[in-house]
Amino acid sequence: MGYSDTLTFVEVRSYAAFKWCRKTRLAKLFFPHRQFIAFLEETDAEHHDLLYHSRVRWLSLGKVLQRVWDLKEEIGAFLELLGKADEFPELSNKNWLCDFAFAVDIFSHMNELNVNIQGKDRFVHDLYTSVKAFKAKLALFSKQILNESFTHFPTLATLKEEAGAKVKKYSETLDALHKEFCRRFVDFEKINKSLQLVACPLSQDPETAPEEMQLELIDLQADAVLKEKFNSLKLNDFYASLNEAVFPNLRRTAQKILALFGSTYVCEQTFSVMNFNKASHRSNLTDQHLRSILRIATTKLTPDFDALSDEGTDVNQSENSDDSTTLGGGSEIKSPEPSLSKHKGTSDEDMTVNKENISGNMEMTTKVSEEIKKKKPCHRETETLLGRLHLEDRLDQKFPPAGFLQIHPPVKQHHVTSEKDLAHTFLQRLMMLDYRARYIPVTPDSPEGTHPMPVRITDITVKDFSDLGALLRSRADTHQTQQTHVHPMDIQMAVFHCSDSFLKQRMITKLSHCQYALPLLVPDPVTMEIECPLWTFRPITKTWKVIQIKEDSSIVRVKSVPVCKAETPLVSFFRLGSLSVSKSQLMNTLINDRHSTFFHRNCPGSTKSRHLMDGVAEIAWYCPAGKPNDAFNDCIAFCNLHGDALLVETQREILIEKSSINIFLIASLQKQDKESCSLISAHFESQKPLICLCVDDSCDVVKTTTGKYIMGLKDRSQSDVSEELKKIIREVLSSLDGSHLKSSFQLETMAELSGIRVDETDPACQKGKSAAVKIMDLLTKDNMDVSKIKHEFLPCQGHLWDQWSKIHKELFHLRGDIEKQKSKKQQELMNIRQEQCAASCSKLMELFIESLSSLPLTEKVYFLTWIQIFMDTLSTDTLSSVLCNYDKKWSEVLALKNKHDKSGLLLRKQTELGEISKQLQSATFGLEHIFREMGQIYEAYRAIEGESRHSDWSKYPELAAQLMISGHPVELMDGDVGHVPLTWISSLLEEAIKKLGDQTVFVLSVLGLQSSGKSTMLNTMFGLQFAVSAGRCTKGAFMQLLKVSEEMKKDFKIDYVLVVDTEGLRALELEGNATRQHDNELATFVVGLGNLTLINIFGENPSEMQDILQIVVQAFMRMKEVKLSPSCVFVHQNVTDVAAAEKNMDGKRRLQEKLDQMAKLAAEEEVCNAECFSDVIEFDVQKDVKYCAQLWEGSPPMAPPNPGYSESIQDLKNTILSKASKSPGITLSQFKTKVQDLWNALLNENFVFSFKNTLEIAVYRKLEAQYGNWTWTLRSNMLAIENQLHNRIENGNLDKVEVIYLKKESNKTHETIRKAMTTYFEDDKENEMLVQWRGRFETKVKEFRNEQVSTVKRKLDEVIEQKKARKKLDDKKTEFEDKLLQKSKELAQQLKDKAKDEEELKKHFSSVWRGWVTELTADTKPVEDINLEKDQFTVLEELGFEVTLINECKQNGKYKNIPWFGDYSNYVKLQKILAILPSNNSRELAARLSEEIQNEQ
């Protein structure tokens, strides 16, 4: 913070003192400076020279004024001596001197302020405290000067009399200066509370603090340990020590405040250092040197001197010579030692701050030299290489994965324009599974792009042939002087060395997918320490097939093992000396002769110079496919030690010890140097198998008696050598079977070796692993299988969650007494939540949450990765066991079927096979199950206890949101039960919004059939790690946040891309329990969520997805209250024809027509105004249909990914980004609302999802209308029969009704209907579609007829009973009259004395009458009340109305007048009803409905 310009805005700036100082400085040209200095010495003046002001070092302004004031008498005397006193009359002007004195004093105070706020380790709250103090001083100065008190203005006090007349002016000047300080620092006043909170958190009143930090402040102030830390630690160290999970807001605020710093002192220090270095060696410095100098000058970090110096470089330093140190790129920085003699225009009292800066730089320079002497320097070539790749800083500041998981600009497919882009492009293309990433040319138009080499044109005549050799030598020398391009493997290893452990792991995983060799032993480029990157191998699993001969039959067994645990033979290759044969190329022919697993000298981009590969040992595995033409019948590891094995003893000895077979490539056994001869001899004497390949010998294969092999390579083709070598290796390994000499290699055993460093020994890795091991020990202690582990330790999911989901869905489709049913279901849901709460206290979740909450970020990521690795291993072991049992049981079932076994044994075996199949489906176990359990615990407690901020479970969404933000996928829909945990997802998104803000996202979802390559496509496109393999991998739906890079945001309106990956549709293993309805629901949900949905199709036929999309469109039309604006792109994978897009133009047209036709049909059904498919889902058939090449370039398991596939996916990604750049996206809060609305709409929808496509819905609705006609005909016939028989009963002609008679009377009508049904089902144009419902509707008609017969019989039986009752009543009429007369007489006799009391008579008569009537009707059945509402519901349902529509109309009050309507024709003319039933039948149906209701009444 510098304030030199502050006085620009106050009157002090205009004082004559400043003018005079400038004038004095301009007078320097004619001012006899040496005479003046001599004059000062002669007069014994206080100072020996004047100072000169510089705006760069503006602090000198105050000292300049003070120096002139101190020497004003000497200056005046000297001017008189020169006869120039008249040119400077100010020195004798009292008013001018008074102003000058005021300027001297005020600048002295300002200099004091500036010195006070400069220097390192000063935080902004300290600096602002000094500024506030100075503002208070200014106010005090103004008041004191106005009162003529000059205590703090000692210079002005010497002219007290003259100053007394100017105190008002000086006071106004100070007030103006105070006002300017207030204006300049108004921004700091706004954040003053935050400054005070960070500076003194223990004394801050929590009530006045921001709400989000109030609870954290209370916790902090109550913690005695933290109080002690605050008093003992530096402020930044104190905040760094706070637990991020407990004090997130305090830490975040402190980071913001403590990151601010006063910048002026850094600038002044920088200029001082730069001027110091440029003093006498200006011509030796370049911009690169200056940049390096400035970086050293402004940092407190100690440079890595090993990375800054060369091996063997002598650094000479003396007091009289220049310091020299080497920085990135091989450049030298030469800095002269500062001279301590006086220079012109300076003095021994120059600025203190700059002295400290220069002396600090001198100390740094001395320290640099001392460190360079102490530490071992690295190779100049490595330093130059990192400089060319712009990776100089990345050996210390490693690349994290997050930077490469962002949305970056499109990767250049074939070249880059600058070497600085090589590393980034390599990694991006590798993440996209493009194995050509190893060779990325730099274009010739770039100065760095030196290949291809330009052709040199030389005029050669016959005379010149004598000098042709010299010419060629000259050309060779010229070629050597030119800088060659970077070796491809140097790029790979440079990126490897500059990546952190997590990015290394991703990188090695992708290299493995590309079927490349992986670094096993890697020398550190600085310390040359040997490291085994065991951690990077952990996620890799190899799968192969082994043919086993058993009982004269061959059985193919599948093995899937993590490479770290795989026990395989190891075959190691070593080169002794320089040879003409490529060892790596020979190894490739053994593993995959069509792919360069090991990079060799003949690969594209190879150069003679490489700097990071010598001493590196790479490993690759050969995995057989279980076919007769396999090179080897089991998995074998091949290791390649790069460089001359004689020069890398440590790596050589390790590999020799670990190998089953050692293969040495040598020039010749006859022509060897002493060291090679000694090494070969030693191995000939050992018992371990040895194969010597002699490059310059032409001998055939020779086998010694000790089992050693010698083979000459001269004059032999590479294919012959390869086949012969395969044969020898098979022979050796076969001979070792069962022998004590046979050794198997396991990667994990590398950690046991001494003399090398294993990356897993990193403390953070060990802490993460330790926490993960505790959990795995808990899971595996009782040797339970995975399904039992999940049942035991994850009780809240599984059966309880499944039951809850089913009941919750039933809530949306209640029937009968809805309120009663609803209350019952809700109580059942609450009971399940209580059971979940009671079961939630598992030890597994306790350990997991504890580690997730307490571990620092890096250790937390290690912990989660270790957990996933351990769980994958556990699942793999379980899966292998289950598959073996399944294979065995299936073989038994097939054998019994072939024998046509009819006993119960076959049924029992089939049942057992079904049980094993269930185990197979539940064998997967991963982090998603633990996070699912977290979600269920949270939902259960939230339902029981409501919102709570102080419970452990209330922190779960925050923990999950942190992982989601860091790039961890989060389960959106549970794949096991097909349900979205809305409460959990909503809370998680709310926490993400709190941490990120309400960011704008572009939702990209993917939809496709099972095993069509959806997850692989997303992994390739964005470098993600969704689970992939053949069969069902992803279950449900997962979402993952991808940040849009800053360079891309300028063209986008979004901050993140939210990728939603889904399970495959039409899964065979779910047939029967997860029906078509599940797939249609999932498709509708996924398409509805996405701004863009990728419709993934394996091959060129989109029929299956076409049907699903029709259901999605119709579902969207029915969800009118949900705001949706989806779009889609069709992606055809595994299309081999390069002209597929052109050849399928007609297919695309037909697709468009089909989708439009179905959309229009759906719009008619649902009464919507959509005319085509794109009115509902945005789709352009010309632009939005993409074709991708096949994934594999050959046959797995040894086939690499097809580069054409990567290119296709890159083109698709560009299309997606183009659409995203035009999309406004949606905010996270809108996304949360969209998830809720869409899922609730899906739960309410119970009709369309059970159909295959829109046409099927229309055909079904037509069938239901026809069914209504058939049932009405039957009903009408039965009504006629009923009326006929009713008349006969009333006439006394019938006293009994038989069911047989009713059926006989209705047979003719029933037979007519049956024939009509047969004709309809067989002759309709959609008969193939109708056949699936024929049996059901025939049964429904039959049941309806039986029901009508039973109903008519019941009614007629009642009529007969009533008839009999009336006859009985008539027969007793005389008896009743006599009894009534007798009772009347008795009553009259009793009441003869009360004949005049009319009221009393009526009362007694009414009492007797009621008793008598009760006596007469004692045997009569009471009349039941009619449930009109129930009858209405039954009739409407029988007429084909959907239950959901009836309930909706009832809830909306549309049926409130139905009991009082006489004519229902207007009532049934509703638009919705007309959409369901043919319009020409509506009036007739209304009439029938009215008649039926009247009959029921």
PDB file of C-alpha atoms in Angstrom, residues 1178-1311:
ATOM      1  CA  GLU A1178     -35.898 -30.863 -29.831  1.00  0.00           C
ATOM      2  CA  PHE A1179     -34.317 -32.933 -32.594  1.00  0.00           C
ATOM      3  CA  ASP A1180     -32.835 -32.176 -36.031  1.00  0.00           C
ATOM      4  CA  VAL A1181     -32.453 -35.357 -38.040  1.00  0.00           C
ATOM      5  CA  GLN A1182     -29.840 -33.726 -40.293  1.00  0.00           C
ATOM      6  CA  LYS A1183     -27.506 -32.674 -37.476  1.00  0.00           C
ATOM      7  CA  ASP A1184     -28.429 -34.789 -34.477  1.00  0.00           C
ATOM      8  CA  VAL A1185     -27.652 -38.294 -35.726  1.00  0.00           C
ATOM      9  CA  LYS A1186     -24.022 -39.333 -35.159  1.00  0.00           C
ATOM     10  CA  TYR A1187     -22.108 -42.501 -36.069  1.00  0.00           C
ATOM     11  CA  CYS A1188     -19.196 -43.909 -34.046  1.00  0.00           C
ATOM     12  CA  ALA A1189     -16.676 -46.553 -35.021  1.00  0.00           C
ATOM     13  CA  GLN A1190     -16.326 -49.807 -33.091  1.00  0.00           C
ATOM     14  CA  LEU A1191     -14.643 -49.536 -29.706  1.00  0.00           C
ATOM     15  CA  TRP A1192     -11.933 -52.196 -30.060  1.00  0.00           C
ATOM     16  CA  GLU A1193      -9.259 -52.460 -32.690  1.00  0.00           C
ATOM     17  CA  GLY A1194      -9.252 -56.237 -32.792  1.00  0.00           C
ATOM     18  CA  SER A1195     -10.450 -58.909 -30.374  1.00  0.00           C
ATOM     19  CA  PRO A1196     -10.205 -58.463 -26.599  1.00  0.00           C
ATOM     20  CA  PRO A1197      -8.587 -59.007 -24.190  1.00  0.00           C
ATOM     21  CA  MET A1198      -5.390 -57.792 -25.905  1.00  0.00           C
ATOM     22  CA  ALA A1199      -7.018 -55.397 -28.369  1.00  0.00           C
ATOM     23  CA  PRO A1200      -6.442 -51.656 -27.847  1.00  0.00           C
ATOM     24  CA  PRO A1201      -9.242 -49.105 -28.260  1.00  0.00           C
ATOM     25  CA  ASN A1202      -9.898 -47.977 -31.795  1.00  0.00           C
ATOM     26  CA  PRO A1203      -8.560 -44.437 -32.413  1.00  0.00           C
ATOM     27  CA  GLY A1204     -11.460 -43.900 -34.777  1.00  0.00           C
ATOM     28  CA  TYR A1205     -13.800 -44.393 -31.831  1.00  0.00           C
ATOM     29  CA  SER A1206     -11.972 -41.689 -29.895  1.00  0.00           C
ATOM     30  CA  GLU A1207     -12.205 -39.328 -32.863  1.00  0.00           C
ATOM     31  CA  SER A1208     -15.926 -39.995 -33.223  1.00  0.00           C
ATOM     32  CA  ILE A1209     -16.508 -39.312 -29.539  1.00  0.00           C
ATOM     33  CA  GLN A1210     -14.465 -36.108 -29.801  1.00  0.00           C
ATOM     34  CA  ASP A1211     -16.685 -34.942 -32.687  1.00  0.00           C
ATOM     35  CA  LEU A1212     -19.744 -35.808 -30.621  1.00  0.00           C
ATOM     36  CA  LYS A1213     -18.321 -33.854 -27.691  1.00  0.00           C
ATOM     37  CA  ASN A1214     -17.832 -30.823 -29.942  1.00  0.00           C
ATOM     38  CA  THR A1215     -21.490 -31.085 -30.972  1.00  0.00           C
ATOM     39  CA  ILE A1216     -22.551 -31.251 -27.327  1.00  0.00           C
ATOM     40  CA  LEU A1217     -20.413 -28.244 -26.387  1.00  0.00           C
ATOM     41  CA  SER A1218     -21.799 -26.321 -29.339  1.00  0.00           C
ATOM     42  CA  LYS A1219     -25.342 -26.947 -28.086  1.00  0.00           C
ATOM     43  CA  ALA A1220     -24.292 -26.154 -24.521  1.00  0.00           C
ATOM     44  CA  SER A1221     -22.828 -22.801 -25.602  1.00  0.00           C
ATOM     45  CA  LYS A1222     -26.250 -21.803 -26.962  1.00  0.00           C
ATOM     46  CA  SER A1223     -28.187 -23.108 -23.973  1.00  0.00           C
ATOM     47  CA  PRO A1224     -28.986 -20.894 -20.959  1.00  0.00           C
ATOM     48  CA  GLY A1225     -28.848 -24.028 -18.802  1.00  0.00           C
ATOM     49  CA  ILE A1226     -30.639 -24.237 -15.477  1.00  0.00           C
ATOM     50  CA  THR A1227     -29.549 -23.305 -11.978  1.00  0.00           C
ATOM     51  CA  LEU A1228     -28.935 -25.968  -9.357  1.00  0.00           C
ATOM     52  CA  SER A1229     -32.037 -24.841  -7.481  1.00  0.00           C
ATOM     53  CA  GLN A1230     -34.103 -25.174 -10.670  1.00  0.00           C
ATOM     54  CA  PHE A1231     -32.600 -28.603 -11.222  1.00  0.00           C
ATOM     55  CA  LYS A1232     -33.601 -29.621  -7.713  1.00  0.00           C
ATOM     56  CA  THR A1233     -37.185 -28.481  -8.349  1.00  0.00           C
ATOM     57  CA  LYS A1234     -37.195 -30.226 -11.711  1.00  0.00           C
ATOM     58  CA  VAL A1235     -36.152 -33.529 -10.136  1.00  0.00           C
ATOM     59  CA  GLN A1236     -38.965 -33.236  -7.590  1.00  0.00           C
ATOM     60  CA  ASP A1237     -41.669 -32.257 -10.081  1.00  0.00           C
ATOM     61  CA  LEU A1238     -40.647 -34.801 -12.677  1.00  0.00           C
ATOM     62  CA  TRP A1239     -40.452 -37.689 -10.233  1.00  0.00           C
ATOM     63  CA  ASN A1240     -43.807 -36.834  -8.665  1.00  0.00           C
ATOM     64  CA  ALA A1241     -45.329 -36.646 -12.136  1.00  0.00           C
ATOM     65  CA  LEU A1242     -43.883 -40.076 -12.929  1.00  0.00           C
ATOM     66  CA  LEU A1243     -45.373 -41.520  -9.757  1.00  0.00           C
ATOM     67  CA  ASN A1244     -48.783 -40.113 -10.659  1.00  0.00           C
ATOM     68  CA  GLU A1245     -48.638 -41.596 -14.162  1.00  0.00           C
ATOM     69  CA  ASN A1246     -49.872 -45.191 -14.201  1.00  0.00           C
ATOM     70  CA  PHE A1247     -51.019 -45.773 -17.749  1.00  0.00           C
ATOM     71  CA  VAL A1248     -48.597 -45.179 -20.605  1.00  0.00           C
ATOM     72  CA  PHE A1249     -45.517 -46.815 -19.101  1.00  0.00           C
ATOM     73  CA  SER A1250     -46.868 -50.343 -19.461  1.00  0.00           C
ATOM     74  CA  PHE A1251     -46.986 -50.036 -23.255  1.00  0.00           C
ATOM     75  CA  LYS A1252     -44.331 -50.535 -25.859  1.00  0.00           C
ATOM     76  CA  ASN A1253     -45.041 -47.468 -27.988  1.00  0.00           C
ATOM     77  CA  THR A1254     -47.629 -44.846 -28.855  1.00  0.00           C
ATOM     78  CA  LEU A1255     -49.362 -47.000 -31.483  1.00  0.00           C
ATOM     79  CA  GLU A1256     -49.837 -49.706 -28.901  1.00  0.00           C
ATOM     80  CA  ILE A1257     -51.519 -47.203 -26.587  1.00  0.00           C
ATOM     81  CA  ALA A1258     -53.885 -46.084 -29.348  1.00  0.00           C
ATOM     82  CA  VAL A1259     -54.718 -49.682 -30.278  1.00  0.00           C
ATOM     83  CA  TYR A1260     -55.363 -50.554 -26.633  1.00  0.00           C
ATOM     84  CA  ARG A1261     -57.646 -47.579 -26.127  1.00  0.00           C
ATOM     85  CA  LYS A1262     -59.585 -48.561 -29.251  1.00  0.00           C
ATOM     86  CA  LEU A1263     -59.857 -52.102 -27.887  1.00  0.00           C
ATOM     87  CA  GLU A1264     -61.187 -50.770 -24.584  1.00  0.00           C
ATOM     88  CA  ALA A1265     -63.823 -48.736 -26.427  1.00  0.00           C
ATOM     89  CA  GLN A1266     -64.820 -51.880 -28.309  1.00  0.00           C
ATOM     90  CA  TYR A1267     -64.927 -53.790 -25.045  1.00  0.00           C
ATOM     91  CA  GLY A1268     -67.318 -51.174 -23.712  1.00  0.00           C
ATOM     92  CA  ASN A1269     -69.635 -51.838 -26.667  1.00  0.00           C
ATOM     93  CA  TRP A1270     -69.470 -55.603 -26.125  1.00  0.00           C
ATOM     94  CA  THR A1271     -70.240 -55.333 -22.429  1.00  0.00           C
ATOM     95  CA  TRP A1272     -73.075 -52.921 -23.114  1.00  0.00           C
ATOM     96  CA  THR A1273     -74.629 -55.372 -25.530  1.00  0.00           C
ATOM     97  CA  LEU A1274     -74.425 -58.098 -22.877  1.00  0.00           C
ATOM     98  CA  ARG A1275     -75.798 -55.741 -20.241  1.00  0.00           C
ATOM     99  CA  SER A1276     -78.692 -54.687 -22.492  1.00  0.00           C
ATOM    100  CA  ASN A1277     -79.534 -58.313 -23.223  1.00  0.00           C
ATOM    101  CA  MET A1278     -79.514 -59.210 -19.543  1.00  0.00           C
ATOM    102  CA  LEU A1279     -81.693 -56.164 -18.726  1.00  0.00           C
ATOM    103  CA  ALA A1280     -84.228 -57.320 -21.319  1.00  0.00           C
ATOM    104  CA  ILE A1281     -84.201 -60.836 -19.845  1.00  0.00           C
ATOM    105  CA  GLU A1282     -84.550 -59.383 -16.368  1.00  0.00           C
ATOM    106  CA  ASN A1283     -87.571 -57.258 -17.352  1.00  0.00           C
ATOM    107  CA  GLN A1284     -89.223 -60.203 -19.067  1.00  0.00           C
ATOM    108  CA  LEU A1285     -88.802 -62.494 -16.070  1.00  0.00           C
ATOM    109  CA  HIS A1286     -89.840 -59.704 -13.691  1.00  0.00           C
ATOM    110  CA  ASN A1287     -93.180 -59.381 -15.468  1.00  0.00           C
ATOM    111  CA  ARG A1288     -93.711 -63.143 -15.296  1.00  0.00           C
ATOM    112  CA  ILE A1289     -93.001 -63.123 -11.567  1.00  0.00           C
ATOM    113  CA  GLU A1290     -95.421 -60.238 -11.005  1.00  0.00           C
ATOM    114  CA  ASN A1291     -98.068 -62.090 -13.011  1.00  0.00           C
ATOM    115  CA  GLY A1292     -97.538 -65.170 -10.861  1.00  0.00           C
ATOM    116  CA  ASN A1293     -96.212 -67.305 -13.719  1.00  0.00           C
ATOM    117  CA  LEU A1294     -92.744 -67.854 -12.255  1.00  0.00           C
ATOM    118  CA  ASP A1295     -91.633 -68.642  -8.735  1.00  0.00           C
ATOM    119  CA  LYS A1296     -88.013 -69.771  -9.319  1.00  0.00           C
ATOM    120  CA  VAL A1297     -85.135 -68.543 -11.529  1.00  0.00           C
ATOM    121  CA  GLU A1298     -82.347 -70.950 -12.575  1.00  0.00           C
ATOM    122  CA  VAL A1299     -78.817 -69.890 -13.619  1.00  0.00           C
ATOM    123  CA  ILE A1300     -78.905 -72.393 -16.471  1.00  0.00           C
ATOM    124  CA  TYR A1301     -82.015 -70.707 -17.828  1.00  0.00           C
ATOM    125  CA  LEU A1302     -80.407 -67.252 -17.690  1.00  0.00           C
ATOM    126  CA  LYS A1303     -77.284 -68.469 -19.476  1.00  0.00           C
ATOM    127  CA  LYS A1304     -79.411 -70.240 -22.074  1.00  0.00           C
ATOM    128  CA  GLU A1305     -81.396 -67.076 -22.731  1.00  0.00           C
ATOM    129  CA  SER A1306     -78.183 -65.011 -23.071  1.00  0.00           C
ATOM    130  CA  ASN A1307     -76.246 -67.599 -25.102  1.00  0.00           C
ATOM    131  CA  LYS A1308     -77.246 -66.140 -28.439  1.00  0.00           C
ATOM    132  CA  THR A1309     -76.046 -62.645 -27.558  1.00  0.00           C
ATOM    133  CA  HIS A1310     -72.882 -64.008 -25.919  1.00  0.00           C
ATOM    134  CA  GLU A1311     -72.111 -66.106 -28.982  1.00  0.00           C
TER     135      GLU A1311
END
